[in-house]
Amino acid sequence: MPFCEVIVDIAHSDVDKIFDYACGEEIAAGMRVVVPFGNGVTTGFVMRIKGESDVPPQKIRRILRTDDGEPALTAESLSLASALAERYRVPMALALRLFLPAEMRTGKVAERHRTFCRLTGEDPRLSPRAPQQLALVAFLEENGEADSAFLREKFGGALDALLKKGAVVAEKRRIFRDPYRGVEGERTEKTLTPAQRTAVETVVSTEKQVCLLHGVTGSGKTEVYLTLIADVLAEGKTALFLVPEISLTPQMLSQLRARFGSKAAILHSGLSAGERFDEWMRLREGTARIAIGARSAIFAPVENVGIIVIDEEHDGSYSSESSPRYTTFDVASLRAAYNGCKLVLGSATPSVETYQRAKKGEFELIRLPERINARPMPEVSIVDMRREVRRGNPSAFSASLRDKLAQCLSKGNQAILFLNRRGYSQTVICRDCGYVAKCEHCDVALTYHSEEDCLKCHYCGARYRLPPACPECGGKHLGYVGTGTQRVVTELKKLYPEARILRMDVDTTSGKEGHFKILKQFSAHEADILVGTQMVAKGHDFPSVTLVGILDADMSLHFADYRSGERTFQLVTQVAGRSGRAQEPGEVVLQTYDPDNAILRFAADYDYEGFYAHEIAMRAAMLFPPYATIVRVMVTGEDEKETLEVLRSVYEKLQKIYLAHTEQFLFFNRMHSPIKRIQNKFRYQVLMRLTGGGVLKEVYAVCAEEKHKSVLVYVEENPANLS
Ligand code: ADP
Ligand code: ZN
């Protein structure tokens, strides 16, 4: 009798080990099983089948059953889960769960079946007095088969009569919910440009596993990805195509639909649980061979992967913010290595870390420096908003932007107005001169904390008094100039009463198809102006957009984050890239209180190289990533005293590491996290900046040891924000 090694589906380190069970021949690795455990039963995952067990025979128990006909997890999933559990120091059960959609684990969603009817060929000997039965037979003769519910509705009781006579048989069959309903695409085959062809060939021929496709906006990166994917499909392999969630625009969907039909499974947050379940099953069974989706699609259960593409690789959504805190790139690298396939990262504005690795030769660097058909990049004009304030124009629109907007509308073109809201409200800026309060030690913007009425640095914890007047110019207009999308729309309506305006931000995009609907409407030119936040920046392709206005370009520049320069460059480039994508040339108006800012200048000139040289020099000088790793150990819990006790114990252990390896630490301290309480949980942290990666493992090990019922301890590497 064989034995199997089981990981129980309980995410606790006490039970995070292999348990041996006896099982039957039908059990295979990757199956979910129900097993006796302690005094109860639980579900678990079969990791391995073996002929013998070291557990004494009288102690070994037998698995109760499995509901999987085929293993739910592939061999690759099992192997990757082990690697991830090790890398991020989480229980195996948590790592394994990444590979199963919630719908699978909870069993709340089931397969859907439908019953189809067809003629058996038996002579029904129908009487002419049963016209409905005659009609039904005629219908099936013509159509072959039909859904039973449909037949019952159309022909009433005739169906049951014929089933009874044996003239018709019914067959229950599995059907898949189709999330694409209503998305029809026209297939537009494009001949690759020479630059695109070279890019495809380089990916295929390079010795390097990872390629960075650095192509300006509108350079045709998508076509390169799709060609690469089509080629591996033709070889009988599968593909993973990752896009930031929002990039699943209607255009992208119809393009994928037209090109790959039902071979593509699209996993996005707009799907119902049932649809997601079915898409996942189609991938597992191999009827779908391309998995397309946001971050979590990297865990798709396809086998024999031929290529992995991560589009907009710089996007923040590729890092998970809940345990395990994986990055999509890490998982993709593991999968590429496992399958021996290429991993393609694409972006117009690669992250500084990625670009550095490409320049060092670790990744193959492939460039697409021009737009398709050599269309010009839109002209960017920088507008000094301090001057507008001095001229007595308090509105969100400069005179120049108003003129250009009027022109754009009169030509019947479309415009996008972009507002940068993230994190801004907490930063203090002088509206007269553009001064922003920064930390003396870290050179990042300070964040205002109202409960303590002071400014704080999120990187070193330093506190500063709020200046009564601007230290640069003496001006009294210090404050937060945040303008919401709502206010912009109101102002626009007054200025252009005729214009049709759409608004897109977190408030208008909730619900199943929130942003889809707005983008679809705008794409169909049912509106003239689209006003929005970060969401409008992503890879949309609207041919009639000839004007983009960036209302407050510097807001993210002063976000309290060492990456704020990089984020701003990316945002400005991405938003600007929405303009002038078709025949008519585009324009961009960039409004700022800091018109001489180097980052904005590089963005306006589309000078990525210049930006990169500037940014990497700053990182090297200030010792920020990639020259150091910022590590935060968070300790959170509802009871403050208990949380503090755990913090103390964690801190003491970490301090030992620190004292033994001071040379690897640039910074080591414990403190309140900048936001002391979130959702009733007290938050304490030990913040570190490390030069070597060596001690990181020890830090993880310390945190993995901390097991408490009501206090959570976890590690974050280069967290997206430090609040
Ligand atoms: P990117 O992803 O680099 O921003 P896209 O892939 O959206 O660029 O391509 C920009 C535009 O050029 C799209 O409208 C696309 O349909 C078009 N395009 C791409 N490749 C070709 C080609 N080889 N021939 C003609 N048009 C193309
Ligand atoms: Zn500081």
PDB file of C-alpha atoms in Angstrom, residues 351-357 360 562 566 612 615-620 623-629 690-691 718:
ATOM      1  CA  SER A 351      12.141  50.618 -13.039  1.00  0.00           C
ATOM      2  CA  VAL A 352      15.601  51.845 -12.118  1.00  0.00           C
ATOM      3  CA  GLU A 353      16.469  48.456 -10.600  1.00  0.00           C
ATOM      4  CA  THR A 354      15.471  46.554 -13.742  1.00  0.00           C
ATOM      5  CA  TYR A 355      17.259  48.943 -16.053  1.00  0.00           C
ATOM      6  CA  GLN A 356      20.435  48.715 -14.017  1.00  0.00           C
ATOM      7  CA  ARG A 357      20.412  44.934 -14.277  1.00  0.00           C
ATOM      8  CA  LYS A 360      24.997  45.403 -16.440  1.00  0.00           C
ATOM      9  CA  TYR A 562      12.714  57.518  -2.287  1.00  0.00           C
ATOM     10  CA  GLU A 566      10.974  57.546 -10.549  1.00  0.00           C
ATOM     11  CA  TYR A 612      18.207  57.118 -15.360  1.00  0.00           C
ATOM     12  CA  GLU A 615      18.281  58.917 -10.597  1.00  0.00           C
ATOM     13  CA  ILE A 616      20.862  56.174 -10.207  1.00  0.00           C
ATOM     14  CA  ALA A 617      23.456  58.759  -9.116  1.00  0.00           C
ATOM     15  CA  MET A 618      21.037  59.971  -6.444  1.00  0.00           C
ATOM     16  CA  ARG A 619      20.384  56.415  -5.269  1.00  0.00           C
ATOM     17  CA  ALA A 620      24.101  55.739  -5.071  1.00  0.00           C
ATOM     18  CA  LEU A 623      22.343  54.737  -0.491  1.00  0.00           C
ATOM     19  CA  PHE A 624      18.823  53.828  -1.487  1.00  0.00           C
ATOM     20  CA  PRO A 625      17.865  50.718  -3.509  1.00  0.00           C
ATOM     21  CA  PRO A 626      19.415  49.205  -5.606  1.00  0.00           C
ATOM     22  CA  TYR A 627      22.436  50.177  -3.493  1.00  0.00           C
ATOM     23  CA  ALA A 628      20.729  49.110  -0.311  1.00  0.00           C
ATOM     24  CA  THR A 629      17.675  47.171   0.768  1.00  0.00           C
ATOM     25  CA  LEU A 690      21.000  46.969   4.616  1.00  0.00           C
ATOM     26  CA  THR A 691      23.913  47.059   2.209  1.00  0.00           C
ATOM     27  CA  ASN A 718      11.602  47.752  -0.167  1.00  0.00           C
TER      28      ASN A 718
END
